[in-house]
């Protein structure tokens, strides 16, 4: 059924690997709306493609001249001789080497005889002693600049310190929620990069995914309304901004201010978990609690477990690992990083005899993944870990379904970890896998309520091994809840999509 209204979804990434964004665009297009998904171009440049009936457009971000921070201004005073780049040091040193060679020739030219008769060169020459003095002064000056350069350049990458805190306090006091303009103007890059496409597409509804797109959408809506057009605006909050893993207080202050300034322009707010909905309502004094749309996967069709072929040719994770049905296999899927706790899974293998662990992850060559390989070799379990790239979201559940248990080892502590009901949590359930989760609040509470797994202490590898052992010893007990009629329906994307459809219908009429 064709529905009236053009929808533009905005996201601050390249779309790849963002299953919620991909699923949302495809679902709303299949529900009848004309959907365009606007994201950031990869290194290969601008491109367009389709996700089902939804169109994806990825555009390069335009460059802005960065504002000079307080640290850079003070470091310029402290290190006035520093070069702007380290390669300038090498260039100047090479130049000195050439000058030195010239001086050696000049000093020896009058005294050394080669036996070849030639006329003396003409032209006035600066006395050699003067040339040597000038060269020495030049070498000393370049050496002084070289010594100052590393410290000055380090200031460009530092995000957290006393100077940054001073900036955050000062600009927040002076500008309030507008302070992000001085603290982190990156959103302006999205603004100037996406605005032309928004003007061309003329959407009736903008669906802004995550906080970075909030201001871009709010500003377009304001421009459209001044031109006499009514544009509806949905903010899809994926995380609690004050709880982000920030590179520094200054950066975090900017993001909080950015969200707080623009969230009031949204016609509706949706988010990913009940706990996060409550926190958003309270922190922004919203007039109504945001709608919760769980980031659940599509349902697994009965009888089709392991019936999908991936790019590698493997139909399921057990085949990708080269394991038979009798070998116990645990699986993790998602991003790879220290806060995800993958090292805990690797360490836990030393407390088991035959358990293997598969990691379906986004980056096989990063420093953290390399550390996992080293750790596995050090403790003698390298032959029992299996690292493989992402599998598309629409085949992932079937791919995972031949494992024995899903592990979610998220590190305890950060606010967004405590309130998360993450994608992989529901993917394990739809795949029919019992789960072992760390004791982060939302997911551990849900596992305890449903009875489909065990909870272990965060970053305690021995406790994780014990939890997996209990599950494997009585696996049927933990998969029994999935057999209850309708149990998995609420945790499916098909049911969650209905909430988006109802919201779009209310806003677009």
Coordinates of C-alpha atoms in Angstrom, one line a residue:
X1 CA 0.0 0.0 0.0
X2 CA 1.4 3.4 -1.1
X3 CA 1.2 5.9 1.8
X4 CA 1.4 9.7 1.3
X5 CA 4.5 11.4 2.6
X6 CA 8.2 11.4 1.9
X7 CA 10.5 10.3 4.8
X8 CA 14.2 11.2 5.1
X9 CA 16.1 9.3 7.8
X10 CA 19.4 10.8 9.0
X11 CA 22.4 9.0 10.5
X12 CA 25.9 10.1 11.4
X13 CA 27.7 7.0 10.2
X14 CA 28.2 5.2 6.9
X15 CA 25.0 3.0 7.5
X16 CA 27.1 -0.2 7.3
X17 CA 26.7 -2.3 10.4
X18 CA 24.0 -0.1 11.9
X19 CA 21.2 -2.7 12.0
X20 CA 18.6 -0.4 13.7
X21 CA 18.9 2.2 11.0
X22 CA 18.9 -0.3 8.1
X23 CA 15.8 -2.1 9.6
X24 CA 14.0 1.1 10.2
X25 CA 14.5 2.4 6.7
X26 CA 13.5 -0.9 5.1
X27 CA 10.5 -1.5 7.3
X28 CA 9.0 2.0 6.8
X29 CA 9.5 1.7 3.0
X30 CA 7.8 -1.7 3.0
X31 CA 5.0 -0.2 5.0
X32 CA 4.3 2.1 2.0
X33 CA 6.2 5.4 2.6
X34 CA 8.9 6.8 0.3
X35 CA 12.0 6.5 2.4
X36 CA 15.4 8.0 1.8
X37 CA 18.3 7.2 4.2
X38 CA 21.0 9.9 4.3
X39 CA 24.4 9.0 5.8
X40 CA 28.1 9.7 5.7
X41 CA 30.0 8.6 2.6
X42 CA 32.8 6.0 3.1
X43 CA 36.4 6.7 1.9
X44 CA 35.5 5.6 -1.6
X45 CA 33.2 8.7 -1.9
X46 CA 29.6 9.5 -2.6
X47 CA 27.3 6.6 -3.5
X48 CA 23.7 5.4 -3.7
X49 CA 22.1 2.0 -3.3
X50 CA 18.9 0.3 -2.0
X51 CA 17.9 -1.5 1.1
X52 CA 14.7 -3.2 0.0
X53 CA 12.5 -0.4 -1.3
X54 CA 14.4 2.3 0.7
X55 CA 17.0 4.4 -1.0
X56 CA 20.3 5.1 0.6
X57 CA 22.4 8.1 -0.2
X58 CA 25.8 8.6 1.4
X59 CA 27.5 12.0 1.0
X60 CA 31.0 13.2 2.0
X61 CA 31.3 15.5 4.9
X62 CA 32.5 19.0 4.0
X63 CA 35.5 20.4 5.9
X64 CA 35.5 23.2 8.3
X65 CA 38.4 25.2 9.7
X66 CA 38.5 24.1 13.4
X67 CA 38.3 26.8 16.0
X68 CA 41.5 27.3 18.0
X69 CA 41.1 25.8 21.5
X70 CA 42.4 27.4 24.7
X71 CA 45.1 24.8 24.8
X72 CA 46.3 25.5 21.3
X73 CA 46.4 29.2 21.9
X74 CA 48.4 28.9 25.1
X75 CA 50.7 26.3 23.6
X76 CA 51.5 28.7 20.7
X77 CA 52.7 31.1 23.3
X78 CA 54.6 28.5 25.2
X79 CA 56.1 26.9 22.1
X80 CA 56.4 29.8 19.6
X81 CA 59.1 28.1 17.5
X82 CA 57.2 24.8 16.9
X83 CA 56.6 23.6 13.4
X84 CA 53.0 22.9 12.3
X85 CA 53.9 19.3 11.3
X86 CA 56.6 16.8 12.2
X87 CA 57.6 16.3 8.5
X88 CA 58.8 19.9 8.5
X89 CA 61.6 18.8 10.9
X90 CA 62.9 16.2 8.5
X91 CA 62.7 18.6 5.6
X92 CA 64.8 21.3 7.5
X93 CA 67.3 18.7 8.7
X94 CA 67.8 17.5 5.1
X95 CA 68.4 21.1 4.1
X96 CA 71.0 21.5 6.8
X97 CA 72.8 18.3 5.5
X98 CA 73.0 19.8 2.0
X99 CA 74.4 23.1 3.4
X100 CA 77.0 21.2 5.4
X101 CA 78.2 19.4 2.3
X102 CA 78.5 22.7 0.5
X103 CA 80.6 24.1 3.4
X104 CA 82.9 21.1 3.3
X105 CA 83.6 21.6 -0.4
X106 CA 84.1 25.3 0.1
X107 CA 86.6 24.9 2.9
X108 CA 88.7 22.3 1.1
X109 CA 88.5 23.8 -2.4
X110 CA 91.5 26.1 -2.0
X111 CA 93.7 23.6 -0.1
X112 CA 93.1 20.3 -1.9
X113 CA 94.8 19.7 -5.2
X114 CA 93.4 16.9 -7.4
X115 CA 96.1 17.2 -10.1
X116 CA 93.6 18.5 -12.7
X117 CA 94.5 22.0 -13.9
X118 CA 91.6 24.3 -14.0
X119 CA 90.9 28.0 -13.6
X120 CA 89.8 29.4 -10.2
X121 CA 86.0 30.1 -10.1
X122 CA 85.0 33.8 -10.4
X123 CA 82.6 35.9 -8.3
X124 CA 82.7 37.3 -4.8
X125 CA 82.4 34.8 -2.0
X126 CA 81.3 35.2 1.6
X127 CA 84.3 34.4 3.8
X128 CA 84.2 30.8 5.0
X129 CA 84.2 31.7 8.7
X130 CA 81.0 33.7 8.2
X131 CA 79.3 30.9 6.3
X132 CA 80.2 28.5 9.2
X133 CA 78.9 30.8 11.8
X134 CA 75.6 31.3 9.8
X135 CA 75.2 27.5 9.4
X136 CA 75.8 26.9 13.1
X137 CA 73.2 29.5 14.0
X138 CA 70.7 27.9 11.5
X139 CA 71.3 24.4 12.9
X140 CA 70.7 25.7 16.5
X141 CA 67.5 27.4 15.5
X142 CA 66.2 24.4 13.7
X143 CA 67.1 22.1 16.6
X144 CA 65.2 24.5 19.0
X145 CA 62.1 24.3 16.7
X146 CA 62.4 20.5 16.5
X147 CA 62.5 20.3 20.3
X148 CA 59.3 22.3 20.7
X149 CA 57.3 20.7 18.0
X150 CA 56.3 17.3 19.6
X151 CA 54.8 19.1 22.7
X152 CA 53.0 21.6 20.6
X153 CA 51.5 18.9 18.3
X154 CA 50.4 16.8 21.3
X155 CA 48.1 19.6 22.2
X156 CA 46.1 19.0 19.1
X157 CA 45.0 15.5 20.2
X158 CA 44.4 16.1 23.9
X159 CA 40.8 16.2 24.9
X160 CA 40.8 16.1 28.6
X161 CA 42.6 18.3 31.1
X162 CA 42.4 21.5 33.2
X163 CA 42.3 23.8 30.2
X164 CA 39.5 21.9 28.6
X165 CA 37.5 22.0 31.8
X166 CA 38.0 25.7 32.0
X167 CA 36.7 26.1 28.5
X168 CA 33.6 24.0 29.2
X169 CA 32.8 25.9 32.4
X170 CA 33.4 29.3 30.7
X171 CA 31.4 28.8 27.5
X172 CA 28.6 27.0 29.3
X173 CA 28.3 30.0 31.7
X174 CA 28.4 32.5 28.8
X175 CA 26.2 30.6 26.2
X176 CA 24.2 28.0 28.1
X177 CA 23.0 25.2 25.8
X178 CA 24.5 27.1 22.8
X179 CA 28.0 26.4 24.2
X180 CA 28.5 23.4 21.9
X181 CA 29.2 25.8 19.1
X182 CA 32.5 26.7 20.8
X183 CA 33.2 23.4 22.4
X184 CA 32.6 21.0 19.5
X185 CA 31.4 22.5 16.2
X186 CA 31.4 19.1 14.4
X187 CA 27.6 19.1 14.0
X188 CA 28.0 22.0 11.7
X189 CA 29.8 19.7 9.3
X190 CA 26.7 17.5 9.1
X191 CA 24.6 20.6 8.7
X192 CA 26.4 22.0 5.7
X193 CA 26.9 18.5 4.2
X194 CA 23.3 17.3 4.5
X195 CA 21.3 20.5 4.0
X196 CA 21.5 20.6 0.2
X197 CA 20.2 17.0 0.0
X198 CA 17.4 17.8 2.4
X199 CA 16.4 20.9 0.4
X200 CA 16.4 18.7 -2.7
X201 CA 14.3 15.9 -1.2
X202 CA 11.8 18.1 0.6
X203 CA 10.7 15.5 3.2
X204 CA 7.4 15.5 5.0
X205 CA 8.9 13.7 8.0
X206 CA 12.5 13.6 9.2
X207 CA 13.6 10.6 11.3
X208 CA 16.8 11.6 13.1
X209 CA 18.8 8.6 14.4
X210 CA 20.9 9.3 17.4
X211 CA 21.8 12.6 19.0
X212 CA 24.3 13.9 16.3
X213 CA 21.4 14.3 13.8
X214 CA 19.1 16.0 16.2
X215 CA 20.2 19.6 15.4
X216 CA 20.5 18.9 11.7
X217 CA 16.8 17.9 11.6
X218 CA 15.6 20.7 13.9
X219 CA 17.3 23.3 11.8
X220 CA 15.8 22.0 8.5
X221 CA 12.4 21.8 10.1
X222 CA 12.7 25.5 11.2
X223 CA 13.8 26.5 7.7
X224 CA 10.9 24.6 6.1
X225 CA 8.3 26.1 8.4
X226 CA 9.6 29.6 7.7
X227 CA 9.0 28.8 4.0
X228 CA 5.4 27.7 4.8
X229 CA 6.0 23.9 4.8
X230 CA 5.0 21.7 7.7
X231 CA 7.7 19.0 8.3
X232 CA 7.3 16.4 11.1
X233 CA 10.3 15.4 13.2
X234 CA 11.1 12.1 15.1
X235 CA 14.1 11.8 17.3
X236 CA 15.3 8.2 17.7
X237 CA 17.6 8.3 20.8
X238 CA 20.0 5.3 20.8
X239 CA 21.9 6.2 23.9
X240 CA 21.8 8.3 27.1
X241 CA 24.1 11.2 26.1
X242 CA 25.4 12.1 29.6
X243 CA 26.5 8.5 30.0
X244 CA 28.5 8.3 26.8
X245 CA 32.1 7.0 27.0
X246 CA 33.6 10.5 26.3
X247 CA 37.1 11.5 25.3
X248 CA 36.8 14.4 27.8
X249 CA 34.5 16.5 29.9
X250 CA 34.6 19.3 27.3
X251 CA 33.4 17.0 24.6
X252 CA 30.7 15.5 26.8
X253 CA 29.5 19.0 27.9
X254 CA 29.1 19.9 24.2
X255 CA 27.1 16.8 23.3
X256 CA 24.8 17.3 26.3
X257 CA 24.2 20.9 25.4
X258 CA 23.6 20.0 21.8
X259 CA 20.9 17.5 22.6
X260 CA 19.3 19.7 25.2
X261 CA 19.0 22.7 22.9
X262 CA 17.3 20.7 20.1
X263 CA 15.3 17.9 21.6
X264 CA 12.3 20.3 22.2
X265 CA 11.8 20.7 18.5
X266 CA 11.0 17.0 18.0
X267 CA 7.3 16.1 17.5
X268 CA 8.0 12.7 19.0
X269 CA 10.9 10.9 20.7
X270 CA 11.5 7.1 20.5
X271 CA 14.2 5.1 22.2
X272 CA 15.6 1.6 22.7
X273 CA 14.7 0.6 26.3
X274 CA 12.2 1.4 29.0
X275 CA 15.0 2.5 31.4
X276 CA 16.4 4.9 28.8
X277 CA 12.9 6.3 28.1
X278 CA 12.4 7.1 31.7
X279 CA 15.8 8.8 31.9
X280 CA 15.1 10.9 28.8
X281 CA 11.7 12.0 30.2
X282 CA 13.2 13.1 33.5
X283 CA 16.4 14.8 32.2
X284 CA 14.7 16.8 29.5
X285 CA 11.4 17.4 31.3
X286 CA 9.5 15.9 28.3
X287 CA 5.7 16.2 28.3
X288 CA 5.4 12.5 27.5
X289 CA 7.6 9.4 27.9
X290 CA 9.3 8.4 24.7
X291 CA 8.0 5.4 22.8
X292 CA 10.1 2.3 23.3
X293 CA 11.1 0.5 20.1
X294 CA 13.4 -2.4 21.0
X295 CA 16.2 -3.1 18.6
X296 CA 15.0 -6.6 18.1
X297 CA 15.9 -8.8 15.0
X298 CA 13.5 -10.2 12.5
X299 CA 11.9 -13.5 13.5
X300 CA 13.6 -16.7 12.6
X301 CA 11.4 -18.7 10.3
X302 CA 10.8 -22.2 11.8
X303 CA 12.6 -25.0 9.9
X304 CA 15.1 -22.6 8.4
X305 CA 17.8 -22.6 11.1
X306 CA 21.2 -22.5 9.4
X307 CA 19.7 -22.2 5.9
X308 CA 21.5 -19.0 4.9
X309 CA 24.8 -18.7 3.0
X310 CA 27.2 -15.9 3.9
X311 CA 29.9 -14.3 1.8
X312 CA 32.4 -16.9 3.0
X313 CA 30.1 -19.7 1.8
X314 CA 29.3 -20.9 5.3
X315 CA 25.6 -21.4 6.1
X316 CA 26.0 -21.0 9.8
X317 CA 28.5 -20.2 12.5
X318 CA 29.4 -23.8 13.4
X319 CA 30.3 -24.5 9.7
X320 CA 32.3 -21.2 9.6
X321 CA 34.3 -22.5 12.6
X322 CA 34.8 -25.9 11.1
X323 CA 33.2 -27.7 14.1
X324 CA 30.9 -30.7 14.3
X325 CA 27.6 -30.8 16.2
X326 CA 29.1 -32.4 19.3
X327 CA 31.7 -29.6 20.0
X328 CA 30.3 -27.0 22.4
X329 CA 30.3 -23.6 20.9
X330 CA 29.7 -20.1 22.5
X331 CA 29.1 -17.1 20.3
X332 CA 29.4 -13.3 20.5
X333 CA 28.3 -10.8 17.9
X334 CA 28.8 -7.1 17.7
X335 CA 31.5 -4.4 18.1
X336 CA 35.0 -5.3 19.5
X337 CA 36.4 -3.1 22.2
X338 CA 37.6 -3.3 25.8
X339 CA 34.3 -2.1 27.2
X340 CA 32.6 -5.0 25.4
X341 CA 34.5 -7.5 27.6
X342 CA 35.6 -9.9 24.9
X343 CA 38.8 -10.6 26.7
X344 CA 36.7 -12.1 29.5
X345 CA 35.3 -14.6 27.1
X346 CA 38.8 -15.6 25.9
X347 CA 40.1 -15.9 29.4
X348 CA 37.2 -18.1 30.4
X349 CA 38.2 -20.8 27.9
X350 CA 41.2 -21.8 30.1
X351 CA 38.7 -23.0 32.7
X352 CA 37.0 -25.4 30.2
X353 CA 38.3 -28.4 28.4
X354 CA 36.5 -28.3 25.0
X355 CA 34.4 -25.1 24.7
X356 CA 35.0 -23.0 21.5
X357 CA 34.2 -19.3 21.2
X358 CA 33.2 -17.6 17.9
X359 CA 33.3 -13.8 17.6
X360 CA 31.3 -12.2 14.8
X361 CA 32.8 -8.7 15.0
X362 CA 33.3 -5.5 13.1
X363 CA 37.1 -5.1 13.0
X364 CA 39.4 -8.1 12.6
X365 CA 42.6 -6.0 12.4
X366 CA 42.3 -3.5 15.3
X367 CA 44.6 -3.3 18.2
X368 CA 42.1 -4.8 20.6
X369 CA 41.4 -7.8 18.4
X370 CA 45.2 -8.4 18.1
X371 CA 45.4 -8.3 21.9
X372 CA 42.7 -11.1 22.0
X373 CA 44.8 -13.2 19.7
X374 CA 47.9 -12.7 21.8
X375 CA 46.0 -13.5 25.0
X376 CA 44.6 -16.7 23.5
X377 CA 48.1 -17.8 22.5
X378 CA 49.5 -16.9 25.9
X379 CA 46.9 -19.1 27.8
X380 CA 46.9 -21.9 25.3
X381 CA 43.5 -21.5 23.8
X382 CA 44.3 -20.1 20.4
X383 CA 42.9 -23.1 18.6
X384 CA 39.5 -22.6 20.3
X385 CA 38.7 -19.0 19.3
X386 CA 37.3 -18.2 15.9
X387 CA 37.2 -14.6 14.6
X388 CA 35.0 -13.7 11.6
X389 CA 33.5 -10.5 10.1
X390 CA 30.0 -9.1 10.4
X391 CA 27.1 -11.0 8.9
X392 CA 24.2 -9.0 7.5
X393 CA 21.4 -8.4 10.0
X394 CA 18.8 -10.1 8.0
X395 CA 20.7 -13.5 8.0
X396 CA 22.5 -13.1 11.3
X397 CA 19.9 -14.9 13.5
X398 CA 19.9 -18.0 11.4
X399 CA 23.7 -17.9 11.2
X400 CA 24.0 -17.9 15.0
X401 CA 21.3 -20.5 15.6
X402 CA 23.7 -23.5 15.4
X403 CA 25.8 -22.4 18.4
X404 CA 25.0 -23.6 22.0
X405 CA 25.0 -20.4 24.0
X406 CA 25.2 -16.7 23.3
X407 CA 27.5 -14.6 25.6
X408 CA 27.1 -10.9 26.3
X409 CA 30.1 -9.8 28.4
X410 CA 29.4 -6.1 28.6
X411 CA 31.5 -4.2 31.2
X412 CA 29.5 -3.1 34.3
X413 CA 29.4 0.5 35.4
X414 CA 28.7 2.9 32.5
X415 CA 25.1 4.2 32.5
X416 CA 24.4 3.1 28.9
X417 CA 25.6 -0.4 29.7
X418 CA 23.3 -0.6 32.7
X419 CA 20.2 0.4 30.8
X420 CA 20.9 -1.4 27.6
X421 CA 18.7 -4.0 26.0
X422 CA 21.1 -4.5 23.1
X423 CA 20.6 -5.9 19.7
X424 CA 22.7 -9.0 20.3
X425 CA 20.6 -9.8 23.4
X426 CA 17.5 -10.2 21.3
X427 CA 19.4 -11.9 18.4
X428 CA 20.5 -14.6 20.7
X429 CA 16.9 -15.1 21.8
X430 CA 15.5 -15.2 18.3
X431 CA 18.2 -17.7 17.4
X432 CA 16.9 -19.9 20.2
X433 CA 20.2 -19.7 22.2
X434 CA 20.3 -19.6 26.0
X435 CA 22.4 -16.6 27.1
X436 CA 25.1 -15.8 29.6
X437 CA 25.1 -12.1 30.4
X438 CA 27.2 -9.9 32.7
X439 CA 25.5 -8.4 35.7
X440 CA 24.6 -5.1 34.0
X441 CA 21.2 -4.2 35.4
X442 CA 18.6 -4.2 32.5
X443 CA 19.8 -7.4 30.8
X444 CA 20.5 -9.4 34.0
X445 CA 17.1 -8.5 35.3
X446 CA 15.5 -9.7 32.1
X447 CA 17.4 -12.9 32.1
X448 CA 16.4 -13.6 35.7
X449 CA 12.8 -12.8 34.9
X450 CA 12.5 -15.0 31.7
X451 CA 14.8 -17.8 32.9
X452 CA 16.6 -18.2 29.6
X453 CA 20.2 -18.0 30.9
X454 CA 22.7 -17.2 33.6
X455 CA 24.2 -14.0 35.0
X456 CA 28.0 -13.7 35.8
X457 CA 30.1 -11.1 37.4
X458 CA 31.4 -8.6 34.9
X459 CA 35.0 -9.2 33.8
X460 CA 35.2 -12.4 36.0
X461 CA 36.3 -15.0 33.5
X462 CA 36.0 -17.9 36.0
X463 CA 32.5 -16.9 36.9
X464 CA 31.6 -16.7 33.2
X465 CA 33.0 -20.2 32.7
X466 CA 30.8 -21.5 35.5
X467 CA 27.7 -19.8 34.0
X468 CA 28.3 -21.4 30.6
X469 CA 29.0 -24.7 32.2
X470 CA 25.6 -24.6 34.0
X471 CA 23.9 -23.8 30.8
X472 CA 25.5 -26.6 28.8
X473 CA 24.8 -29.1 31.5
X474 CA 21.0 -28.5 31.3
X475 CA 20.5 -26.5 28.1
X476 CA 16.9 -27.6 27.6
X477 CA 15.9 -25.8 30.9
X478 CA 17.1 -22.5 29.5
X479 CA 15.6 -22.8 26.0
X480 CA 12.2 -23.9 27.4
X481 CA 10.9 -20.3 27.7
X482 CA 11.3 -19.9 24.0
X483 CA 8.8 -22.7 23.4
X484 CA 6.0 -20.8 25.1
X485 CA 3.4 -19.5 22.5
X486 CA 4.1 -15.9 21.6
X487 CA 7.2 -15.6 23.9
X488 CA 9.5 -14.4 21.1
X489 CA 7.0 -12.2 19.3
X490 CA 7.5 -9.1 21.5
X491 CA 11.3 -9.4 20.9
X492 CA 10.9 -9.4 17.1
X493 CA 11.4 -6.6 14.7
X494 CA 8.1 -7.3 13.1
X495 CA 6.2 -6.4 16.3
X496 CA 8.5 -3.4 17.0
X497 CA 7.9 -2.1 13.5
X498 CA 4.2 -1.7 14.3
X499 CA 5.1 1.0 16.8
X500 CA 7.0 3.0 14.1
X501 CA 4.0 2.6 11.7
X502 CA 1.5 3.9 14.3
X503 CA 3.8 6.9 15.1
X504 CA 4.2 7.8 11.4
X505 CA 0.5 7.5 10.8
X506 CA -0.2 9.8 13.7
X507 CA 2.3 12.4 12.6
X508 CA 1.6 12.3 8.8
X509 CA -2.2 11.8 9.1

